[in-house]
Short mmCIF file of C-alpha atoms and ligand atoms in Angstrom, two decimals:
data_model
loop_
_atom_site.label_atom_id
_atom_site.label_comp_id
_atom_site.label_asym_id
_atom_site.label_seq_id
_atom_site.Cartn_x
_atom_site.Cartn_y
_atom_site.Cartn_z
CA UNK A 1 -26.38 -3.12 11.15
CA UNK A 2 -23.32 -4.83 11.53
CA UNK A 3 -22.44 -7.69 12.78
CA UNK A 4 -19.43 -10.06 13.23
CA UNK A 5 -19.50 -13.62 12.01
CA UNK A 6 -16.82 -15.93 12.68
CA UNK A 7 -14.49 -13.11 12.65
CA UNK A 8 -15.30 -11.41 9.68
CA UNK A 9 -17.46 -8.09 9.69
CA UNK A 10 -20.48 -8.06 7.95
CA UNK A 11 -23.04 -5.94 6.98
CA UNK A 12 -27.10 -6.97 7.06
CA UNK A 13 -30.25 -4.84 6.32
CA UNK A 14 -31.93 -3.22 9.52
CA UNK A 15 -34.52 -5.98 11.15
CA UNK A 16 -35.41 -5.74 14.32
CA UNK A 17 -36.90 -8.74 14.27
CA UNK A 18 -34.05 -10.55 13.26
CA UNK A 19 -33.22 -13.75 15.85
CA UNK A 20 -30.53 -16.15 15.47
CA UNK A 21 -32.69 -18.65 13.77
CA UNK A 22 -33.62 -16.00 11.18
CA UNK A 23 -29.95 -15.13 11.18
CA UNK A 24 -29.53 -18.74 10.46
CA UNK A 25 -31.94 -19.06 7.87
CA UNK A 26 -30.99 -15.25 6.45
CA UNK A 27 -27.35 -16.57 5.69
CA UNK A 28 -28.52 -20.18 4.43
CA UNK A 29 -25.79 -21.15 7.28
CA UNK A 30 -24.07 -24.56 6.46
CA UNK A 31 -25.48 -27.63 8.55
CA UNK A 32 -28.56 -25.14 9.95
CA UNK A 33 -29.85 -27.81 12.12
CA UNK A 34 -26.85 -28.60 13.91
CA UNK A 35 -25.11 -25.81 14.00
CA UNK A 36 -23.47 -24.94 17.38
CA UNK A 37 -24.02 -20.92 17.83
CA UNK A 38 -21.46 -18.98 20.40
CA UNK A 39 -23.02 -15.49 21.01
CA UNK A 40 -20.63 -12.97 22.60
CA UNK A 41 -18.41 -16.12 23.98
CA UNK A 42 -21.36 -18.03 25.48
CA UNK A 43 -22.85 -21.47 23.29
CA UNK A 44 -26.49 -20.88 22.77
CA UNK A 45 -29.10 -23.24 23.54
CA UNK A 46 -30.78 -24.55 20.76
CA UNK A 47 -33.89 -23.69 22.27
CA UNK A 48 -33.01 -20.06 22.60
CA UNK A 49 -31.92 -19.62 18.91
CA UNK A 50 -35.94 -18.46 18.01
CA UNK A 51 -36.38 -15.39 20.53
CA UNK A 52 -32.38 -14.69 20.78
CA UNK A 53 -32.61 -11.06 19.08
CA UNK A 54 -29.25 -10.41 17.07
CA UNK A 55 -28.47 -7.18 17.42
CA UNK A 56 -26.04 -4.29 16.63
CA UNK A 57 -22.21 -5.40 17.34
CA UNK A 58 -23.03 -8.73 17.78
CA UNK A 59 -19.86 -11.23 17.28
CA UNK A 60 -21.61 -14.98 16.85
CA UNK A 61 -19.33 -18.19 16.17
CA UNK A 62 -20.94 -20.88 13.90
CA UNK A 63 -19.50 -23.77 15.23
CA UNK A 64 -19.28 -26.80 12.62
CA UNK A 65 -19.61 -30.76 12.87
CA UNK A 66 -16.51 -32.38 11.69
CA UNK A 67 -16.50 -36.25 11.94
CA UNK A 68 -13.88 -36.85 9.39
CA UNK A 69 -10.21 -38.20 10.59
CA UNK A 70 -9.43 -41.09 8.71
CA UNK B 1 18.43 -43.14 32.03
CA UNK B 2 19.66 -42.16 28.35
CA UNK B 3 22.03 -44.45 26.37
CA UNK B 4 24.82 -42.99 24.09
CA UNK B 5 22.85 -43.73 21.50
CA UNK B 6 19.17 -42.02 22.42
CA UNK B 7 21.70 -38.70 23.30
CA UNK B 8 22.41 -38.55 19.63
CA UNK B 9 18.78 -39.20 18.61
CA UNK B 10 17.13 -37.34 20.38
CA UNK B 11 19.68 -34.46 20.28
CA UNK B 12 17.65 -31.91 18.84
CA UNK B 13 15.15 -32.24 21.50
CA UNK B 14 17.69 -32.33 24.27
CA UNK B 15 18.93 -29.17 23.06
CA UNK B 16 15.62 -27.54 23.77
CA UNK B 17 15.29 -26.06 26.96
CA UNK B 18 12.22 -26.85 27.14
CA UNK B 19 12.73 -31.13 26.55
CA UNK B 20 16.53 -31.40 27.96
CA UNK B 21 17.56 -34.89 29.05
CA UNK B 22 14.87 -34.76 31.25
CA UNK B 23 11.99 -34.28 29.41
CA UNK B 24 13.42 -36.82 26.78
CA UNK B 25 13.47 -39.47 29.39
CA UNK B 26 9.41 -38.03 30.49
CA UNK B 27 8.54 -38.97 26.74
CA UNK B 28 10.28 -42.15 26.73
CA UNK B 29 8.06 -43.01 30.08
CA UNK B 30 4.72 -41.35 28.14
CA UNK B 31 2.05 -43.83 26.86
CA UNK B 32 -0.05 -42.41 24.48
CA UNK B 33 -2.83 -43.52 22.39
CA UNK B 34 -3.50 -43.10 19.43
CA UNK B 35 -7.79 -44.08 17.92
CA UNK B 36 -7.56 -44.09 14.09
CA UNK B 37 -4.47 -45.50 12.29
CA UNK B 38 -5.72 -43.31 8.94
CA UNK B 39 -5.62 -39.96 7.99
CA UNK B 40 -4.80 -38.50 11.38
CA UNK B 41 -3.34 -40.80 12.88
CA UNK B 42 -0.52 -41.65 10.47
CA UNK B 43 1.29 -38.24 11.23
CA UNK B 44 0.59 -38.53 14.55
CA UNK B 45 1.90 -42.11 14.78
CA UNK B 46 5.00 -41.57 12.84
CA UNK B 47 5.78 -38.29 15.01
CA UNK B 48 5.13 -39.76 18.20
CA UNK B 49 7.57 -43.13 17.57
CA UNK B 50 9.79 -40.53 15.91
CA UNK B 51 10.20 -38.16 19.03
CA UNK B 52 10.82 -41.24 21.39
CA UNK B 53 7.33 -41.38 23.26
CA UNK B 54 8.21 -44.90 24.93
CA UNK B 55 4.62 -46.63 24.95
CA UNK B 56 2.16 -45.94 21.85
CA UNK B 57 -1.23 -47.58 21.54
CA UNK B 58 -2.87 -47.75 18.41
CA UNK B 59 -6.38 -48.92 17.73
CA UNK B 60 -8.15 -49.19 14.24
CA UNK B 61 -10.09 -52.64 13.05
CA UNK B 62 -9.60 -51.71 9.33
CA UNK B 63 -7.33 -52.97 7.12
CA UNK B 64 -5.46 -50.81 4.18
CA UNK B 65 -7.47 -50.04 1.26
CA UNK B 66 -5.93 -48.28 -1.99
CA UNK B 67 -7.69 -45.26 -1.58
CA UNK B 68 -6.04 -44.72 2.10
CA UNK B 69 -2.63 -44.24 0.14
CA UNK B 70 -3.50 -40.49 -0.93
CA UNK B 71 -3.23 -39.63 2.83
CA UNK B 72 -2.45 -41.96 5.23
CA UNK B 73 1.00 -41.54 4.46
CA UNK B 74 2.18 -44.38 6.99
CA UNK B 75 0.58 -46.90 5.06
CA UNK B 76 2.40 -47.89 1.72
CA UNK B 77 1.34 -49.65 -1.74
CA UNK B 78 2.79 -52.97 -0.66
CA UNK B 79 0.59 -52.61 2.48
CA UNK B 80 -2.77 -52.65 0.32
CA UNK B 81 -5.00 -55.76 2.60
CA UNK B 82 -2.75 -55.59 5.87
CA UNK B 83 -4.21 -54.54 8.92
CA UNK B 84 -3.44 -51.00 9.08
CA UNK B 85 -2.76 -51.52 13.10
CA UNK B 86 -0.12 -53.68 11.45
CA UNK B 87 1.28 -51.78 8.79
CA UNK B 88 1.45 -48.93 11.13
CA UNK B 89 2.96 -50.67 13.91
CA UNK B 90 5.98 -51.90 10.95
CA UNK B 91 7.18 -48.10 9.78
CA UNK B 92 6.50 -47.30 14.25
CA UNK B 93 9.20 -49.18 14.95
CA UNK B 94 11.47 -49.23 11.45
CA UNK B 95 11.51 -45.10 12.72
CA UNK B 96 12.11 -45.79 16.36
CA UNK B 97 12.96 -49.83 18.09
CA UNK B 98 12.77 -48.57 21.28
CA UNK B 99 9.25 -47.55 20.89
CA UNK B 100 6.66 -49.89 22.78
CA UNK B 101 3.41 -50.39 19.91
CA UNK B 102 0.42 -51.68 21.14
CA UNK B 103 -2.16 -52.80 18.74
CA UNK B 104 -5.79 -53.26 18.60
CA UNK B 105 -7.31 -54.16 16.38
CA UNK B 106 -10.49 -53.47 17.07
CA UNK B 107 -13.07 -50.25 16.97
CA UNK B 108 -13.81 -48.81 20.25
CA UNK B 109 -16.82 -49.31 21.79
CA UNK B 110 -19.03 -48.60 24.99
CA UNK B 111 -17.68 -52.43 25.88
CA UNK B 112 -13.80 -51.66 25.21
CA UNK B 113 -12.85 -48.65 25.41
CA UNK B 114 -12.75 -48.01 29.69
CA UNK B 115 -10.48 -50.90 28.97
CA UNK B 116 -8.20 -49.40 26.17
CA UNK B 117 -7.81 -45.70 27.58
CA UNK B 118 -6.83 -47.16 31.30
CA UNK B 119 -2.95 -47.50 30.38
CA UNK B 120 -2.24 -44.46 28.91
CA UNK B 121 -1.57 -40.96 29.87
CA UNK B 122 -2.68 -39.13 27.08
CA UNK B 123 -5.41 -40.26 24.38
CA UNK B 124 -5.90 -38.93 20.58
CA UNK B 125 -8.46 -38.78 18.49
CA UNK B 126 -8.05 -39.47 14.91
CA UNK B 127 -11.31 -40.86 14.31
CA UNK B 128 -13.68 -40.66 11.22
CA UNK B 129 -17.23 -40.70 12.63
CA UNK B 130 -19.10 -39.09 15.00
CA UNK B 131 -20.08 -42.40 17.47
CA UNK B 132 -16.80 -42.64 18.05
CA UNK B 133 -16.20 -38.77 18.91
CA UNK B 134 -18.20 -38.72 21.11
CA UNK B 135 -17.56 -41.89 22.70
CA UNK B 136 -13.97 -41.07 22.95
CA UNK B 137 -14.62 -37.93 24.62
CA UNK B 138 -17.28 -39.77 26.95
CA UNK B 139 -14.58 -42.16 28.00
CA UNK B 140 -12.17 -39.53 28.49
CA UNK B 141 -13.72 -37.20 30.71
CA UNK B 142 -15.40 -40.02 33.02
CA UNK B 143 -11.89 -41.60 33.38
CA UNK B 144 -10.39 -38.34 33.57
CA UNK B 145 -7.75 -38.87 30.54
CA UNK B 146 -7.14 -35.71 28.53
CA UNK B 147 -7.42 -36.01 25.10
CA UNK B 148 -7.19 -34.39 21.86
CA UNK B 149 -10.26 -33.92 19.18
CA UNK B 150 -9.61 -33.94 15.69
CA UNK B 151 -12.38 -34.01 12.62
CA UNK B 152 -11.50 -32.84 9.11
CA UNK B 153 -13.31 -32.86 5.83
CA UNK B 154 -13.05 -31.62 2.64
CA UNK B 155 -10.54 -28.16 3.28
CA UNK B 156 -11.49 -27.81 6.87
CA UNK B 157 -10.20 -29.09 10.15
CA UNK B 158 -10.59 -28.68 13.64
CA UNK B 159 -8.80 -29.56 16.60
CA UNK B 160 -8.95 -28.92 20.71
CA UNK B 161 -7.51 -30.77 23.66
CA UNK B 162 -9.62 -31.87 26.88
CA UNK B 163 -8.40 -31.91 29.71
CA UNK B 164 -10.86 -33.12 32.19
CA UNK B 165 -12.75 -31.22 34.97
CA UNK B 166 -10.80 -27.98 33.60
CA UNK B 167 -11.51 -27.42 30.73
CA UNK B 168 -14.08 -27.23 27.85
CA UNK B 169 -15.08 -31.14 26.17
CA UNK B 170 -16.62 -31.54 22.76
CA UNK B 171 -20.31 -32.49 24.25
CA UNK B 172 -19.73 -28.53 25.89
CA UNK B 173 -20.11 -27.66 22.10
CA UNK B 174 -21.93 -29.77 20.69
CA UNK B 175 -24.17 -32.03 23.35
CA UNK B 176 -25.68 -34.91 21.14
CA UNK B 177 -23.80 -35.96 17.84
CA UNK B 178 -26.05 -35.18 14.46
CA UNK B 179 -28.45 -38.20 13.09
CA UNK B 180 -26.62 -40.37 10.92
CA UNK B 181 -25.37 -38.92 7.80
CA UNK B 182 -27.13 -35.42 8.15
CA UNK B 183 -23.56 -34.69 7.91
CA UNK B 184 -21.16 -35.78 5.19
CA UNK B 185 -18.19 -37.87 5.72
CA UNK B 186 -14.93 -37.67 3.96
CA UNK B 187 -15.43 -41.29 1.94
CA UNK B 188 -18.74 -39.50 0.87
CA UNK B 189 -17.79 -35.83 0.49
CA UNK B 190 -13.60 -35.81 -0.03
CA UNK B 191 -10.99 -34.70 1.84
CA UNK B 192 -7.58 -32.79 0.56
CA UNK B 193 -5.11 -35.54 1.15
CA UNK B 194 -2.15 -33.00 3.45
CA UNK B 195 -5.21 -32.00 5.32
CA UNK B 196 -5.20 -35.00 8.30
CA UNK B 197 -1.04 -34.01 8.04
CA UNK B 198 -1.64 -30.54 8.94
CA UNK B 199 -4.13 -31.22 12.01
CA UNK B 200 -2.81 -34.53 13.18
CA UNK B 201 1.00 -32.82 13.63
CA UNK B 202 -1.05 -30.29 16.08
CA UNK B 203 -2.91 -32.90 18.02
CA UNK B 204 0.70 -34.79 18.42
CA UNK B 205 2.37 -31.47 19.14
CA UNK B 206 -0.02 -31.24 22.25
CA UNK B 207 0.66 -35.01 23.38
CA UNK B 208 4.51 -33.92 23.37
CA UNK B 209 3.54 -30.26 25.44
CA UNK B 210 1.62 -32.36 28.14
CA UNK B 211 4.20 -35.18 28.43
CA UNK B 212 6.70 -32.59 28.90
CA UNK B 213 4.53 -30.28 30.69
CA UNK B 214 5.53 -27.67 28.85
CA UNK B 215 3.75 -24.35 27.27
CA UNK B 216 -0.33 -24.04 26.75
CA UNK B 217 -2.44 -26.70 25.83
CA UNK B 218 -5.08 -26.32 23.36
CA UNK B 219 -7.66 -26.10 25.73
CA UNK B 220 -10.85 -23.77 25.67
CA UNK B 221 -10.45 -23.05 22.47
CA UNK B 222 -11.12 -24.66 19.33
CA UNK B 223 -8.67 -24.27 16.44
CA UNK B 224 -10.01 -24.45 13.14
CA UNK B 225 -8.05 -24.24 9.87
CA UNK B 226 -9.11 -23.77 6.38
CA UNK B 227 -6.48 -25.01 3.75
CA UNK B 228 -8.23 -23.54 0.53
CA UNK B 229 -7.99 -20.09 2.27
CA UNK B 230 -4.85 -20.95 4.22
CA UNK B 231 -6.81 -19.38 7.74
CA UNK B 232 -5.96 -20.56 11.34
CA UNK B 233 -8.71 -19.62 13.77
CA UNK B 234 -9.22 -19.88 17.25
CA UNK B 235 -12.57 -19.69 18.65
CA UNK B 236 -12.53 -19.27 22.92
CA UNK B 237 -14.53 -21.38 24.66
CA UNK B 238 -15.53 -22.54 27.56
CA UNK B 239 -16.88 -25.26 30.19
CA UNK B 240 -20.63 -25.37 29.13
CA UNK B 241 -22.81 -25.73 32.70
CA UNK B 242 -25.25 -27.69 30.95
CA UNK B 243 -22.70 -29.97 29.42
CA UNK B 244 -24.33 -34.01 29.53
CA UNK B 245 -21.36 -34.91 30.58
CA UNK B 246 -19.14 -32.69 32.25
CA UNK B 247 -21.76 -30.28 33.33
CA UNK B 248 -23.30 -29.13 36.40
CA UNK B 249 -26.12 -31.81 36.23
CA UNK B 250 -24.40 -34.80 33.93
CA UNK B 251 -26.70 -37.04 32.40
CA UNK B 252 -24.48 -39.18 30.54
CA UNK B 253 -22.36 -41.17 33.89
CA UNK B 254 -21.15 -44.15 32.42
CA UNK B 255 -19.89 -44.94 28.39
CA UNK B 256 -22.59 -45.28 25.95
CA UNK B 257 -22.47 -46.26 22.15
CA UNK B 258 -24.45 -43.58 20.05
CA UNK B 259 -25.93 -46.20 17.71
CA UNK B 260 -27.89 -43.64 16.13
CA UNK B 261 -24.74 -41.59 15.08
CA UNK B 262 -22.96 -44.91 13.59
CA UNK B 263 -21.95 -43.90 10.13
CA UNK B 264 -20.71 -45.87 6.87
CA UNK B 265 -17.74 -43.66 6.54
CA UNK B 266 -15.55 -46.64 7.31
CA UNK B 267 -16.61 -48.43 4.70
CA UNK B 268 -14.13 -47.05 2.69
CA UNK B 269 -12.40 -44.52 4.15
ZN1 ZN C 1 -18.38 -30.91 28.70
#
């Protein structure tokens, strides 16, 4: 299936039991735990990231921390 | 009103039909203020005395360390052990005498910063650790100040302006800042030294737009940039309903210090 991430298309294995904490896990996403997760232009609840299917066509933002400025 | 000698100063901005004379003298009554005199905020400080803004604040308790010098491009070798609010304030008004600094020199906190942000129009964010993100943003939205975000590390930066009751803050994307040190700072993980130069221009770019009132603000959206892949992205966003502090239900009403978020990044940063 494909799926967009951050802008960029990409490709993953059929899993229908794929959620966005699998996702998260899946793509050994940067800063897992904190992670800020836009699905389809609305911020996910942490809470939500374990039974939040990903499916087909899918375009998720990983939004980072950055505390850096000086 | 302009003197001869502001005409020929600020003549490329008056030129703009966008600034005119007008706008000019709207910058020259703009108070701004600016939260980190380091990576950020030395673009941002130069640009902003540059361009004429008449009253700039500037608030940072640290004093200049060697290993600023590779970024902080307002602060010179000679200034090595001067306050930076100090140092800063010196090139601020070698660029521009007309410029009003302000100086604290102090670090914000849940005890100061009503205080601080209460005089100016426009606040920005050029801080390097998350207790004072999200206190700034805090203090911003309960007073009602728009501001402008900033973090950076490493290759990466974002940036997004508040503004208010309208749009999108930073606890909309990210309600609670991470324990301390789950994420790496730039004393402990690096940054690319034209990095803060690239994002702090933006964040002053948008103090000069909202002074003037002129074009779209950065707002509901966060701009990212990557400098190792040279990529500008801009991710929408919007007004979260279960935002803590601008949301439907707030639970955060007054200014709090997140002492659990307090970092060591400015131990040497
Ligand atoms: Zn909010």
């Amino acid at each position: 299936m494909n799926i967009t991430i951050n802008g960029k298309e990409t490709t993953l294995a059929e899993n229908p039991a794929r959620t966005v904490e699998s996702l998260l896990e899946e793509l050994d996403v940067a800063q897992r735990q904190y992670v800020t997760v836009e699905l389809s232009g609305e911020i996910l609840e942490r809470d939500a990231f374990g039974n939040t299917p990903v499916q087909d066509g899918d375009a998720l933002e990983f939004l980072y921390f950055m505390g850096g400025g000086r | 009103m302009l003197t001869d000698e502001q005409i020929e100063r600020y003549s490329r901005h008056i030129m703009l039909k966008e600034v005119g004379g007008k706008g000019q003298q709207r910058l020259f009554d703009g108070r701004v203020l600016i939260i980190g005199a380091g990576g950020l905020g030395a673009p941002i400080a130069l640009y902003l005395a540059a361009a004429g803004i008449g009253t700039l604040g500037i608030a940072d308790a640290d004093d200049v360390d060697l290993s600023n010098l590779q970024r902080q491009v307002i602060h010179f070798t000679p200034d090595v052990g001067k306050p930076k609010v100090e140092s800063a304030r010196e090139k601020m008004e070698a660029i521009n005498p007309a410029v009003r600094v302000r100086t604290y020199k102090e670090w914000v906190n849940a005890a100061n910063i009503t205080d601080i942000i209460r005089d100016y129009d426009f606040v920005i964010d050029g801080t390097d650790n998350f207790a004072a993100k999200f206190l700034i943003n805090d203090a911003c939205v309960l007073a009602g100040i728009p501001y402008s975000h900033g973090g950076i590390l490493q290759f990466d930066g974002q940036t997004m302006t508040v503004k208010p009751g309208e749009s999108a803050c930073y606890r909309c994307i990210f309600p609670e800042p991470p324990p301390k040190d789950a994420i790496p700072t730039c004393s402990q993980a690096g940054v690319i030294g034209v990095l803060p130069g690239v994002l702090g221009t933006i964040q002053a770019t948008e103090a000069i737009k909202f002074l003037l009132g002129k074009g779209e603000l950065l707002t509901n959206r966060l701009l990212t940039y990557n400098a190792l892949r040279m990529k500008f992205r801009e991710i929408p966003l919007k007004r979260n309903p279960a935002c803590p502090v601008c949301g439907e239900h707030p639970t955060i009403t007054e200014v709090k210090d997140e002492l659990d978020a307090l970092t060591v990044c400015d131990l040497k940063s």
